[in-house]
mmCIF file with all atom_site columns, C-alpha atoms in Angstrom:
data_model
loop_
_atom_site.group_PDB
_atom_site.id
_atom_site.type_symbol
_atom_site.label_atom_id
_atom_site.label_alt_id
_atom_site.label_comp_id
_atom_site.label_asym_id
_atom_site.label_entity_id
_atom_site.label_seq_id
_atom_site.pdbx_PDB_ins_code
_atom_site.Cartn_x
_atom_site.Cartn_y
_atom_site.Cartn_z
_atom_site.occupancy
_atom_site.B_iso_or_equiv
_atom_site.pdbx_formal_charge
_atom_site.auth_seq_id
_atom_site.auth_comp_id
_atom_site.auth_asym_id
_atom_site.auth_atom_id
_atom_site.pdbx_PDB_model_num
ATOM 1   C CA . GLY A 1 1   ? 77.191  26.437 -28.375 1.00 66.00 ? 1   GLY A CA 1
ATOM 2   C CA . ALA A 1 2   ? 80.281  25.727 -30.413 1.00 75.00 ? 2   ALA A CA 1
ATOM 3   C CA . VAL A 1 3   ? 82.498  22.932 -29.133 1.00 88.00 ? 3   VAL A CA 1
ATOM 4   C CA . VAL A 1 4   ? 86.221  22.499 -29.541 1.00 92.00 ? 4   VAL A CA 1
ATOM 5   C CA . SER A 1 5   ? 87.862  19.227 -28.575 1.00 93.00 ? 5   SER A CA 1
ATOM 6   C CA . GLN A 1 6   ? 91.490  18.371 -27.963 1.00 95.00 ? 6   GLN A CA 1
ATOM 7   C CA . HIS A 1 7   ? 93.147  14.994 -27.985 1.00 96.00 ? 7   HIS A CA 1
ATOM 8   C CA . PRO A 1 8   ? 94.820  13.687 -25.976 1.00 96.00 ? 8   PRO A CA 1
ATOM 9   C CA . SER A 1 9   ? 93.848  15.394 -22.747 1.00 93.00 ? 9   SER A CA 1
ATOM 10  C CA . ARG A 1 10  ? 96.994  14.212 -21.045 1.00 94.00 ? 10  ARG A CA 1
ATOM 11  C CA . VAL A 1 11  ? 100.210 12.699 -22.375 1.00 96.00 ? 11  VAL A CA 1
ATOM 12  C CA . ILE A 1 12  ? 103.456 11.541 -20.815 1.00 97.00 ? 12  ILE A CA 1
ATOM 13  C CA . CYS A 1 13  ? 106.402 10.897 -23.090 1.00 96.00 ? 13  CYS A CA 1
ATOM 14  C CA . LYS A 1 14  ? 110.121 10.304 -22.963 1.00 96.00 ? 14  LYS A CA 1
ATOM 15  C CA . SER A 1 15  ? 112.605 13.007 -23.801 1.00 97.00 ? 15  SER A CA 1
ATOM 16  C CA . GLY A 1 16  ? 113.461 13.008 -27.499 1.00 96.00 ? 16  GLY A CA 1
ATOM 17  C CA . THR A 1 17  ? 110.140 11.682 -28.739 1.00 97.00 ? 17  THR A CA 1
ATOM 18  C CA . SER A 1 18  ? 107.532 13.610 -30.696 1.00 97.00 ? 18  SER A CA 1
ATOM 19  C CA . VAL A 1 19  ? 103.995 14.242 -29.548 1.00 97.00 ? 19  VAL A CA 1
ATOM 20  C CA . LYS A 1 20  ? 101.012 15.240 -31.670 1.00 97.00 ? 20  LYS A CA 1
ATOM 21  C CA . ILE A 1 21  ? 98.066  17.152 -30.223 1.00 97.00 ? 21  ILE A CA 1
ATOM 22  C CA . GLU A 1 22  ? 94.827  17.481 -32.172 1.00 97.00 ? 22  GLU A CA 1
ATOM 23  C CA . CYS A 1 23  ? 92.369  20.345 -32.002 1.00 96.00 ? 23  CYS A CA 1
ATOM 24  C CA . ARG A 1 24  ? 88.965  19.897 -33.610 1.00 95.00 ? 24  ARG A CA 1
ATOM 25  C CA . SER A 1 25  ? 85.991  22.197 -34.020 1.00 94.00 ? 25  SER A CA 1
ATOM 26  C CA . LEU A 1 26  ? 83.081  19.789 -33.707 1.00 93.00 ? 26  LEU A CA 1
ATOM 27  C CA . ASP A 1 27  ? 80.089  21.716 -35.000 1.00 90.00 ? 27  ASP A CA 1
ATOM 28  C CA . PHE A 1 28  ? 81.516  24.631 -36.925 1.00 91.00 ? 28  PHE A CA 1
ATOM 29  C CA . GLN A 1 29  ? 84.231  25.422 -39.408 1.00 91.00 ? 29  GLN A CA 1
ATOM 30  C CA . ALA A 1 30  ? 87.178  27.485 -38.284 1.00 89.00 ? 30  ALA A CA 1
ATOM 31  C CA . THR A 1 31  ? 89.462  29.136 -40.804 1.00 86.00 ? 31  THR A CA 1
ATOM 32  C CA . THR A 1 32  ? 91.653  30.264 -37.936 1.00 92.00 ? 32  THR A CA 1
ATOM 33  C CA . MET A 1 33  ? 92.814  28.313 -34.915 1.00 94.00 ? 33  MET A CA 1
ATOM 34  C CA . PHE A 1 34  ? 95.188  29.409 -32.193 1.00 93.00 ? 34  PHE A CA 1
ATOM 35  C CA . TRP A 1 35  ? 97.645  27.496 -30.043 1.00 95.00 ? 35  TRP A CA 1
ATOM 36  C CA . TYR A 1 36  ? 98.463  28.691 -26.542 1.00 94.00 ? 36  TYR A CA 1
ATOM 37  C CA . ARG A 1 37  ? 100.794 27.423 -23.865 1.00 94.00 ? 37  ARG A CA 1
ATOM 38  C CA . GLN A 1 38  ? 100.528 27.836 -20.122 1.00 91.00 ? 38  GLN A CA 1
ATOM 39  C CA . PHE A 1 39  ? 103.325 27.095 -17.679 1.00 88.00 ? 39  PHE A CA 1
ATOM 40  C CA . PRO A 1 40  ? 102.451 26.503 -14.008 1.00 84.00 ? 40  PRO A CA 1
ATOM 41  C CA . LYS A 1 41  ? 101.313 29.625 -12.177 1.00 80.00 ? 41  LYS A CA 1
ATOM 42  C CA . GLN A 1 42  ? 101.664 31.700 -15.351 1.00 85.00 ? 42  GLN A CA 1
ATOM 43  C CA . SER A 1 43  ? 99.258  33.190 -17.816 1.00 86.00 ? 43  SER A CA 1
ATOM 44  C CA . LEU A 1 44  ? 98.501  31.734 -21.208 1.00 89.00 ? 44  LEU A CA 1
ATOM 45  C CA . MET A 1 45  ? 100.807 32.765 -24.009 1.00 91.00 ? 45  MET A CA 1
ATOM 46  C CA . LEU A 1 46  ? 99.977  32.710 -27.699 1.00 91.00 ? 46  LEU A CA 1
ATOM 47  C CA . MET A 1 47  ? 102.310 30.375 -29.561 1.00 94.00 ? 47  MET A CA 1
ATOM 48  C CA . ALA A 1 48  ? 101.001 30.519 -33.085 1.00 94.00 ? 48  ALA A CA 1
ATOM 49  C CA . THR A 1 49  ? 98.076  31.325 -35.331 1.00 92.00 ? 49  THR A CA 1
ATOM 50  C CA . SER A 1 50  ? 97.019  28.588 -37.685 1.00 90.00 ? 50  SER A CA 1
ATOM 51  C CA . ASN A 1 51  ? 95.102  29.358 -40.881 1.00 88.00 ? 51  ASN A CA 1
ATOM 52  C CA . GLU A 1 52  ? 93.565  26.615 -42.945 1.00 85.00 ? 52  GLU A CA 1
ATOM 53  C CA . GLY A 1 53  ? 95.582  25.848 -46.034 1.00 83.00 ? 53  GLY A CA 1
ATOM 54  C CA . SER A 1 54  ? 98.512  28.122 -45.240 1.00 85.00 ? 54  SER A CA 1
ATOM 55  C CA . LYS A 1 55  ? 101.566 28.206 -43.037 1.00 88.00 ? 55  LYS A CA 1
ATOM 56  C CA . ALA A 1 56  ? 101.141 29.048 -39.383 1.00 91.00 ? 56  ALA A CA 1
ATOM 57  C CA . THR A 1 57  ? 102.304 32.369 -37.995 1.00 92.00 ? 57  THR A CA 1
ATOM 58  C CA . TYR A 1 58  ? 104.498 31.915 -34.945 1.00 94.00 ? 58  TYR A CA 1
ATOM 59  C CA . GLU A 1 59  ? 104.974 34.362 -32.111 1.00 92.00 ? 59  GLU A CA 1
ATOM 60  C CA . GLN A 1 60  ? 108.429 35.664 -31.343 1.00 91.00 ? 60  GLN A CA 1
ATOM 61  C CA . GLY A 1 61  ? 110.477 33.126 -29.430 1.00 92.00 ? 61  GLY A CA 1
ATOM 62  C CA . VAL A 1 62  ? 108.483 30.089 -30.549 1.00 94.00 ? 62  VAL A CA 1
ATOM 63  C CA . GLU A 1 63  ? 110.544 27.707 -32.685 1.00 93.00 ? 63  GLU A CA 1
ATOM 64  C CA . LYS A 1 64  ? 108.580 26.754 -35.775 1.00 92.00 ? 64  LYS A CA 1
ATOM 65  C CA . ASP A 1 65  ? 110.751 23.700 -36.421 1.00 94.00 ? 65  ASP A CA 1
ATOM 66  C CA . LYS A 1 66  ? 110.090 22.410 -32.935 1.00 96.00 ? 66  LYS A CA 1
ATOM 67  C CA . PHE A 1 67  ? 106.368 23.123 -32.793 1.00 97.00 ? 67  PHE A CA 1
ATOM 68  C CA . LEU A 1 68  ? 104.958 21.957 -36.110 1.00 95.00 ? 68  LEU A CA 1
ATOM 69  C CA . ILE A 1 69  ? 101.448 23.136 -36.872 1.00 94.00 ? 69  ILE A CA 1
ATOM 70  C CA . ASN A 1 70  ? 99.244  21.738 -39.587 1.00 91.00 ? 70  ASN A CA 1
ATOM 71  C CA . HIS A 1 71  ? 95.773  23.085 -40.365 1.00 89.00 ? 71  HIS A CA 1
ATOM 72  C CA . ALA A 1 72  ? 94.752  20.779 -43.184 1.00 82.00 ? 72  ALA A CA 1
ATOM 73  C CA . SER A 1 73  ? 90.991  21.198 -42.888 1.00 90.00 ? 73  SER A CA 1
ATOM 74  C CA . LEU A 1 74  ? 88.479  23.703 -41.551 1.00 91.00 ? 74  LEU A CA 1
ATOM 75  C CA . THR A 1 75  ? 87.839  21.543 -38.502 1.00 94.00 ? 75  THR A CA 1
ATOM 76  C CA . LEU A 1 76  ? 91.265  20.216 -37.578 1.00 94.00 ? 76  LEU A CA 1
ATOM 77  C CA . SER A 1 77  ? 94.581  21.705 -36.540 1.00 94.00 ? 77  SER A CA 1
ATOM 78  C CA . THR A 1 78  ? 97.449  19.682 -35.130 1.00 96.00 ? 78  THR A CA 1
ATOM 79  C CA . LEU A 1 79  ? 100.429 20.724 -33.037 1.00 97.00 ? 79  LEU A CA 1
ATOM 80  C CA . THR A 1 80  ? 103.415 18.381 -33.030 1.00 97.00 ? 80  THR A CA 1
ATOM 81  C CA . VAL A 1 81  ? 106.075 18.889 -30.403 1.00 97.00 ? 81  VAL A CA 1
ATOM 82  C CA . THR A 1 82  ? 109.184 17.415 -31.995 1.00 97.00 ? 82  THR A CA 1
ATOM 83  C CA . SER A 1 83  ? 112.074 15.997 -29.988 1.00 96.00 ? 83  SER A CA 1
ATOM 84  C CA . ALA A 1 84  ? 110.319 16.936 -26.771 1.00 96.00 ? 84  ALA A CA 1
ATOM 85  C CA . HIS A 1 85  ? 112.375 17.917 -23.736 1.00 96.00 ? 85  HIS A CA 1
ATOM 86  C CA . PRO A 1 86  ? 111.341 18.312 -20.098 1.00 96.00 ? 86  PRO A CA 1
ATOM 87  C CA . GLU A 1 87  ? 111.168 22.094 -20.524 1.00 95.00 ? 87  GLU A CA 1
ATOM 88  C CA . ASP A 1 88  ? 108.364 21.539 -23.063 1.00 96.00 ? 88  ASP A CA 1
ATOM 89  C CA . SER A 1 89  ? 106.193 20.151 -20.274 1.00 96.00 ? 89  SER A CA 1
ATOM 90  C CA . SER A 1 90  ? 103.238 22.486 -20.159 1.00 95.00 ? 90  SER A CA 1
ATOM 91  C CA . PHE A 1 91  ? 99.508  22.864 -20.670 1.00 94.00 ? 91  PHE A CA 1
ATOM 92  C CA . TYR A 1 92  ? 98.672  23.390 -24.341 1.00 95.00 ? 92  TYR A CA 1
ATOM 93  C CA . ILE A 1 93  ? 95.319  24.908 -25.282 1.00 94.00 ? 93  ILE A CA 1
ATOM 94  C CA . CYS A 1 94  ? 93.846  25.541 -28.689 1.00 94.00 ? 94  CYS A CA 1
ATOM 95  C CA . SER A 1 95  ? 91.035  27.828 -29.674 1.00 92.00 ? 95  SER A CA 1
ATOM 96  C CA . ALA A 1 96  ? 89.014  28.117 -32.853 1.00 91.00 ? 96  ALA A CA 1
ATOM 97  C CA . TRP A 1 97  ? 87.616  31.296 -34.322 1.00 87.00 ? 97  TRP A CA 1
ATOM 98  C CA . ASP A 1 98  ? 84.018  31.600 -35.524 1.00 82.00 ? 98  ASP A CA 1
ATOM 99  C CA . SER A 1 99  ? 83.103  35.216 -34.783 1.00 78.00 ? 99  SER A CA 1
ATOM 100 C CA . TYR A 1 100 ? 84.280  34.348 -31.266 1.00 79.00 ? 100 TYR A CA 1
ATOM 101 C CA . GLN A 1 101 ? 87.136  32.363 -29.817 1.00 82.00 ? 101 GLN A CA 1
ATOM 102 C CA . TYR A 1 102 ? 86.051  28.946 -28.559 1.00 87.00 ? 102 TYR A CA 1
ATOM 103 C CA . PHE A 1 103 ? 88.582  27.178 -26.381 1.00 88.00 ? 103 PHE A CA 1
ATOM 104 C CA . GLY A 1 104 ? 89.455  23.522 -26.230 1.00 91.00 ? 104 GLY A CA 1
ATOM 105 C CA . PRO A 1 105 ? 89.827  21.749 -22.874 1.00 89.00 ? 105 PRO A CA 1
ATOM 106 C CA . GLY A 1 106 ? 93.610  21.655 -23.096 1.00 92.00 ? 106 GLY A CA 1
ATOM 107 C CA . THR A 1 107 ? 96.314  18.987 -23.219 1.00 95.00 ? 107 THR A CA 1
ATOM 108 C CA . ARG A 1 108 ? 98.699  18.487 -20.346 1.00 94.00 ? 108 ARG A CA 1
ATOM 109 C CA . LEU A 1 109 ? 102.105 17.349 -21.612 1.00 96.00 ? 109 LEU A CA 1
ATOM 110 C CA . LEU A 1 110 ? 104.718 15.869 -19.312 1.00 96.00 ? 110 LEU A CA 1
ATOM 111 C CA . VAL A 1 111 ? 108.113 15.050 -20.784 1.00 97.00 ? 111 VAL A CA 1
ATOM 112 C CA . LEU A 1 112 ? 110.281 12.790 -18.657 1.00 96.00 ? 112 LEU A CA 1
ATOM 113 C CA . LYS B 2 1   ? 102.213 44.879 -27.665 1.00 72.00 ? 1   LYS B CA 1
ATOM 114 C CA . ASN B 2 2   ? 99.286  45.134 -25.312 1.00 78.00 ? 2   ASN B CA 1
ATOM 115 C CA . GLU B 2 3   ? 99.968  44.902 -21.594 1.00 87.00 ? 3   GLU B CA 1
ATOM 116 C CA . VAL B 2 4   ? 97.065  43.409 -19.662 1.00 93.00 ? 4   VAL B CA 1
ATOM 117 C CA . GLU B 2 5   ? 96.976  43.850 -15.898 1.00 95.00 ? 5   GLU B CA 1
ATOM 118 C CA . GLN B 2 6   ? 94.533  42.241 -13.511 1.00 96.00 ? 6   GLN B CA 1
ATOM 119 C CA . SER B 2 7   ? 93.754  42.899 -9.889  1.00 97.00 ? 7   SER B CA 1
ATOM 120 C CA . PRO B 2 8   ? 93.599  41.461 -7.389  1.00 97.00 ? 8   PRO B CA 1
ATOM 121 C CA . GLN B 2 9   ? 95.836  38.448 -8.042  1.00 95.00 ? 9   GLN B CA 1
ATOM 122 C CA . ASN B 2 10  ? 94.182  36.493 -5.250  1.00 96.00 ? 10  ASN B CA 1
ATOM 123 C CA . LEU B 2 11  ? 90.798  36.988 -3.636  1.00 98.00 ? 11  LEU B CA 1
ATOM 124 C CA . THR B 2 12  ? 89.133  35.027 -0.859  1.00 98.00 ? 12  THR B CA 1
ATOM 125 C CA . ALA B 2 13  ? 85.570  35.894 0.064   1.00 98.00 ? 13  ALA B CA 1
ATOM 126 C CA . GLN B 2 14  ? 82.600  34.475 1.918   1.00 98.00 ? 14  GLN B CA 1
ATOM 127 C CA . GLU B 2 15  ? 79.663  32.917 0.149   1.00 98.00 ? 15  GLU B CA 1
ATOM 128 C CA . GLY B 2 16  ? 77.132  35.549 -0.832  1.00 98.00 ? 16  GLY B CA 1
ATOM 129 C CA . GLU B 2 17  ? 79.586  38.414 -1.190  1.00 98.00 ? 17  GLU B CA 1
ATOM 130 C CA . PHE B 2 18  ? 79.680  40.686 -4.236  1.00 98.00 ? 18  PHE B CA 1
ATOM 131 C CA . ILE B 2 19  ? 82.923  40.125 -6.134  1.00 98.00 ? 19  ILE B CA 1
ATOM 132 C CA . THR B 2 20  ? 84.746  42.551 -8.432  1.00 98.00 ? 20  THR B CA 1
ATOM 133 C CA . ILE B 2 21  ? 87.780  41.709 -10.544 1.00 98.00 ? 21  ILE B CA 1
ATOM 134 C CA . ASN B 2 22  ? 89.488  44.454 -12.503 1.00 98.00 ? 22  ASN B CA 1
ATOM 135 C CA . CYS B 2 23  ? 91.381  44.437 -15.769 1.00 97.00 ? 23  CYS B CA 1
ATOM 136 C CA . SER B 2 24  ? 93.273  47.236 -17.495 1.00 96.00 ? 24  SER B CA 1
ATOM 137 C CA . TYR B 2 25  ? 95.070  47.234 -20.801 1.00 94.00 ? 25  TYR B CA 1
ATOM 138 C CA . SER B 2 26  ? 97.536  49.566 -22.437 1.00 89.00 ? 26  SER B CA 1
ATOM 139 C CA . VAL B 2 27  ? 96.556  49.626 -26.111 1.00 84.00 ? 27  VAL B CA 1
ATOM 140 C CA . GLY B 2 28  ? 93.210  50.072 -27.801 1.00 83.00 ? 28  GLY B CA 1
ATOM 141 C CA . ILE B 2 29  ? 91.397  46.825 -28.453 1.00 85.00 ? 29  ILE B CA 1
ATOM 142 C CA . SER B 2 30  ? 88.707  45.414 -30.694 1.00 83.00 ? 30  SER B CA 1
ATOM 143 C CA . ALA B 2 31  ? 87.323  43.216 -27.913 1.00 88.00 ? 31  ALA B CA 1
ATOM 144 C CA . LEU B 2 32  ? 87.995  42.055 -24.385 1.00 92.00 ? 32  LEU B CA 1
ATOM 145 C CA . HIS B 2 33  ? 87.339  38.535 -23.168 1.00 92.00 ? 33  HIS B CA 1
ATOM 146 C CA . TRP B 2 34  ? 86.657  37.241 -19.686 1.00 95.00 ? 34  TRP B CA 1
ATOM 147 C CA . LEU B 2 35  ? 87.526  33.585 -19.200 1.00 93.00 ? 35  LEU B CA 1
ATOM 148 C CA . GLN B 2 36  ? 87.152  31.128 -16.354 1.00 94.00 ? 36  GLN B CA 1
ATOM 149 C CA . GLN B 2 37  ? 89.728  28.416 -15.721 1.00 92.00 ? 37  GLN B CA 1
ATOM 150 C CA . HIS B 2 38  ? 89.024  25.592 -13.298 1.00 87.00 ? 38  HIS B CA 1
ATOM 151 C CA . PRO B 2 39  ? 91.715  23.553 -11.476 1.00 82.00 ? 39  PRO B CA 1
ATOM 152 C CA . GLY B 2 40  ? 91.768  20.912 -14.202 1.00 77.00 ? 40  GLY B CA 1
ATOM 153 C CA . GLY B 2 41  ? 92.852  23.599 -16.630 1.00 76.00 ? 41  GLY B CA 1
ATOM 154 C CA . GLY B 2 42  ? 89.916  23.757 -19.010 1.00 81.00 ? 42  GLY B CA 1
ATOM 155 C CA . ILE B 2 43  ? 88.846  27.220 -20.062 1.00 85.00 ? 43  ILE B CA 1
ATOM 156 C CA . VAL B 2 44  ? 85.315  28.519 -20.401 1.00 86.00 ? 44  VAL B CA 1
ATOM 157 C CA . SER B 2 45  ? 84.596  31.748 -22.209 1.00 87.00 ? 45  SER B CA 1
ATOM 158 C CA . LEU B 2 46  ? 82.350  33.955 -20.086 1.00 92.00 ? 46  LEU B CA 1
ATOM 159 C CA . PHE B 2 47  ? 82.093  37.171 -22.076 1.00 92.00 ? 47  PHE B CA 1
ATOM 160 C CA . MET B 2 48  ? 83.400  38.939 -25.114 1.00 90.00 ? 48  MET B CA 1
ATOM 161 C CA . LEU B 2 49  ? 82.665  42.648 -25.102 1.00 91.00 ? 49  LEU B CA 1
ATOM 162 C CA . SER B 2 50  ? 83.766  45.730 -26.961 1.00 90.00 ? 50  SER B CA 1
ATOM 163 C CA . SER B 2 51  ? 81.566  48.330 -25.234 1.00 92.00 ? 51  SER B CA 1
ATOM 164 C CA . GLY B 2 52  ? 79.104  48.795 -22.414 1.00 95.00 ? 52  GLY B CA 1
ATOM 165 C CA . LYS B 2 53  ? 77.939  45.972 -20.254 1.00 97.00 ? 53  LYS B CA 1
ATOM 166 C CA . LYS B 2 54  ? 76.874  42.337 -20.536 1.00 96.00 ? 54  LYS B CA 1
ATOM 167 C CA . LYS B 2 55  ? 75.081  40.143 -18.037 1.00 97.00 ? 55  LYS B CA 1
ATOM 168 C CA . HIS B 2 56  ? 74.749  36.390 -17.824 1.00 95.00 ? 56  HIS B CA 1
ATOM 169 C CA . GLY B 2 57  ? 73.106  34.979 -14.738 1.00 97.00 ? 57  GLY B CA 1
ATOM 170 C CA . ARG B 2 58  ? 75.044  36.221 -11.715 1.00 98.00 ? 58  ARG B CA 1
ATOM 171 C CA . LEU B 2 59  ? 77.934  37.467 -13.815 1.00 98.00 ? 59  LEU B CA 1
ATOM 172 C CA . ILE B 2 60  ? 78.241  41.014 -15.127 1.00 98.00 ? 60  ILE B CA 1
ATOM 173 C CA . ALA B 2 61  ? 81.044  42.394 -17.285 1.00 98.00 ? 61  ALA B CA 1
ATOM 174 C CA . THR B 2 62  ? 81.588  46.057 -18.033 1.00 98.00 ? 62  THR B CA 1
ATOM 175 C CA . ILE B 2 63  ? 84.103  47.878 -20.151 1.00 97.00 ? 63  ILE B CA 1
ATOM 176 C CA . ASN B 2 64  ? 85.159  51.529 -20.421 1.00 95.00 ? 64  ASN B CA 1
ATOM 177 C CA . ILE B 2 65  ? 86.959  51.989 -23.717 1.00 92.00 ? 65  ILE B CA 1
ATOM 178 C CA . GLN B 2 66  ? 88.188  55.501 -22.931 1.00 93.00 ? 66  GLN B CA 1
ATOM 179 C CA . GLU B 2 67  ? 89.765  54.395 -19.665 1.00 94.00 ? 67  GLU B CA 1
ATOM 180 C CA . LYS B 2 68  ? 90.959  51.046 -21.086 1.00 94.00 ? 68  LYS B CA 1
ATOM 181 C CA . HIS B 2 69  ? 89.420  49.226 -18.172 1.00 96.00 ? 69  HIS B CA 1
ATOM 182 C CA . SER B 2 70  ? 87.036  46.346 -17.659 1.00 97.00 ? 70  SER B CA 1
ATOM 183 C CA . SER B 2 71  ? 85.474  44.755 -14.607 1.00 98.00 ? 71  SER B CA 1
ATOM 184 C CA . LEU B 2 72  ? 83.929  41.383 -13.932 1.00 98.00 ? 72  LEU B CA 1
ATOM 185 C CA . HIS B 2 73  ? 81.360  41.236 -11.153 1.00 98.00 ? 73  HIS B CA 1
ATOM 186 C CA . ILE B 2 74  ? 79.866  38.191 -9.473  1.00 98.00 ? 74  ILE B CA 1
ATOM 187 C CA . THR B 2 75  ? 76.711  38.697 -7.443  1.00 98.00 ? 75  THR B CA 1
ATOM 188 C CA . ALA B 2 76  ? 75.665  36.339 -4.629  1.00 97.00 ? 76  ALA B CA 1
ATOM 189 C CA . SER B 2 77  ? 78.944  34.433 -4.926  1.00 98.00 ? 77  SER B CA 1
ATOM 190 C CA . HIS B 2 78  ? 78.970  30.685 -4.353  1.00 97.00 ? 78  HIS B CA 1
ATOM 191 C CA . PRO B 2 79  ? 81.774  28.178 -3.662  1.00 96.00 ? 79  PRO B CA 1
ATOM 192 C CA . ARG B 2 80  ? 81.324  26.769 -7.173  1.00 95.00 ? 80  ARG B CA 1
ATOM 193 C CA . ASP B 2 81  ? 82.461  30.178 -8.483  1.00 96.00 ? 81  ASP B CA 1
ATOM 194 C CA . SER B 2 82  ? 85.945  29.374 -7.132  1.00 97.00 ? 82  SER B CA 1
ATOM 195 C CA . ALA B 2 83  ? 88.275  29.411 -10.134 1.00 96.00 ? 83  ALA B CA 1
ATOM 196 C CA . VAL B 2 84  ? 90.858  31.529 -11.895 1.00 95.00 ? 84  VAL B CA 1
ATOM 197 C CA . TYR B 2 85  ? 89.335  34.395 -13.856 1.00 97.00 ? 85  TYR B CA 1
ATOM 198 C CA . ILE B 2 86  ? 91.347  35.703 -16.762 1.00 95.00 ? 86  ILE B CA 1
ATOM 199 C CA . CYS B 2 87  ? 90.871  38.750 -18.918 1.00 95.00 ? 87  CYS B CA 1
ATOM 200 C CA . ALA B 2 88  ? 92.279  38.742 -22.407 1.00 92.00 ? 88  ALA B CA 1
ATOM 201 C CA . ALA B 2 89  ? 92.606  41.525 -24.942 1.00 91.00 ? 89  ALA B CA 1
ATOM 202 C CA . ASN B 2 90  ? 92.014  41.241 -28.657 1.00 85.00 ? 90  ASN B CA 1
ATOM 203 C CA . SER B 2 91  ? 94.152  44.012 -30.094 1.00 79.00 ? 91  SER B CA 1
ATOM 204 C CA . GLY B 2 92  ? 93.731  43.390 -33.771 1.00 69.00 ? 92  GLY B CA 1
ATOM 205 C CA . GLY B 2 93  ? 90.758  42.417 -35.852 1.00 61.00 ? 93  GLY B CA 1
ATOM 206 C CA . GLY B 2 94  ? 88.435  39.716 -34.607 1.00 58.00 ? 94  GLY B CA 1
ATOM 207 C CA . ALA B 2 95  ? 90.468  36.687 -35.639 1.00 64.00 ? 95  ALA B CA 1
ATOM 208 C CA . ASP B 2 96  ? 93.619  37.615 -33.772 1.00 75.00 ? 96  ASP B CA 1
ATOM 209 C CA . GLY B 2 97  ? 95.297  35.818 -30.926 1.00 79.00 ? 97  GLY B CA 1
ATOM 210 C CA . LEU B 2 98  ? 94.683  37.122 -27.450 1.00 85.00 ? 98  LEU B CA 1
ATOM 211 C CA . THR B 2 99  ? 96.961  38.733 -24.872 1.00 89.00 ? 99  THR B CA 1
ATOM 212 C CA . PHE B 2 100 ? 96.136  37.409 -21.436 1.00 91.00 ? 100 PHE B CA 1
ATOM 213 C CA . GLY B 2 101 ? 96.284  38.846 -17.959 1.00 93.00 ? 101 GLY B CA 1
ATOM 214 C CA . LYS B 2 102 ? 97.865  36.727 -15.242 1.00 92.00 ? 102 LYS B CA 1
ATOM 215 C CA . GLY B 2 103 ? 94.503  35.823 -13.788 1.00 94.00 ? 103 GLY B CA 1
ATOM 216 C CA . THR B 2 104 ? 92.720  36.312 -10.496 1.00 96.00 ? 104 THR B CA 1
ATOM 217 C CA . HIS B 2 105 ? 92.551  33.288 -8.248  1.00 96.00 ? 105 HIS B CA 1
ATOM 218 C CA . LEU B 2 106 ? 89.139  33.454 -6.550  1.00 97.00 ? 106 LEU B CA 1
ATOM 219 C CA . ILE B 2 107 ? 88.147  31.316 -3.571  1.00 97.00 ? 107 ILE B CA 1
ATOM 220 C CA . ILE B 2 108 ? 84.625  31.511 -2.194  1.00 98.00 ? 108 ILE B CA 1
ATOM 221 C CA . GLN B 2 109 ? 84.334  29.979 1.248   1.00 97.00 ? 109 GLN B CA 1
ATOM 222 C CA . PRO B 2 110 ? 81.039  28.523 2.448   1.00 96.00 ? 110 PRO B CA 1
#
């Protein structure tokens, strides 16, 4: 079946730094990718929808200048958390659409 | 905005028991997903369905569009089935982000 990878799987960074998370569809092309966030003991929440070659669509309450999304090719979308703060610590999951949503394994971000 | 409710929130059962997890949603959908999340966090898609019933191994998913309700059943449950099961609603066309339920934390004891 279709595989979606994320890199890194886990990252620890200092407050104020920026962190880039990659989401790749390995064996299919995805015109649409999604970024979700999950805080401990809570459900996943959609952050943004990323379409190849156009600007991402952000959900209400998600700061587009803080969470930069780039979908430069049909197999790669990146999420950059700029000037990360401890409250950004979370589990970030991407999914890619190809007649079905295929989920990546997630990236656990810890901001100290 | 679709509201997705799951029940129960937590379920502990003995190995071999028949398990049912319920999901209801408030707005009509194009599809409903059942997902499995293990302690490490990774998510596996179990089913996507828009009508009727689907079966995969010991897992069965059903949906009633009129009642806006779906169920996930596990037959002959096993400790390796222990995980969080999440239903998610696709309210728009196919390539739309999902609205997730809070999940059901299932523990199967040997």
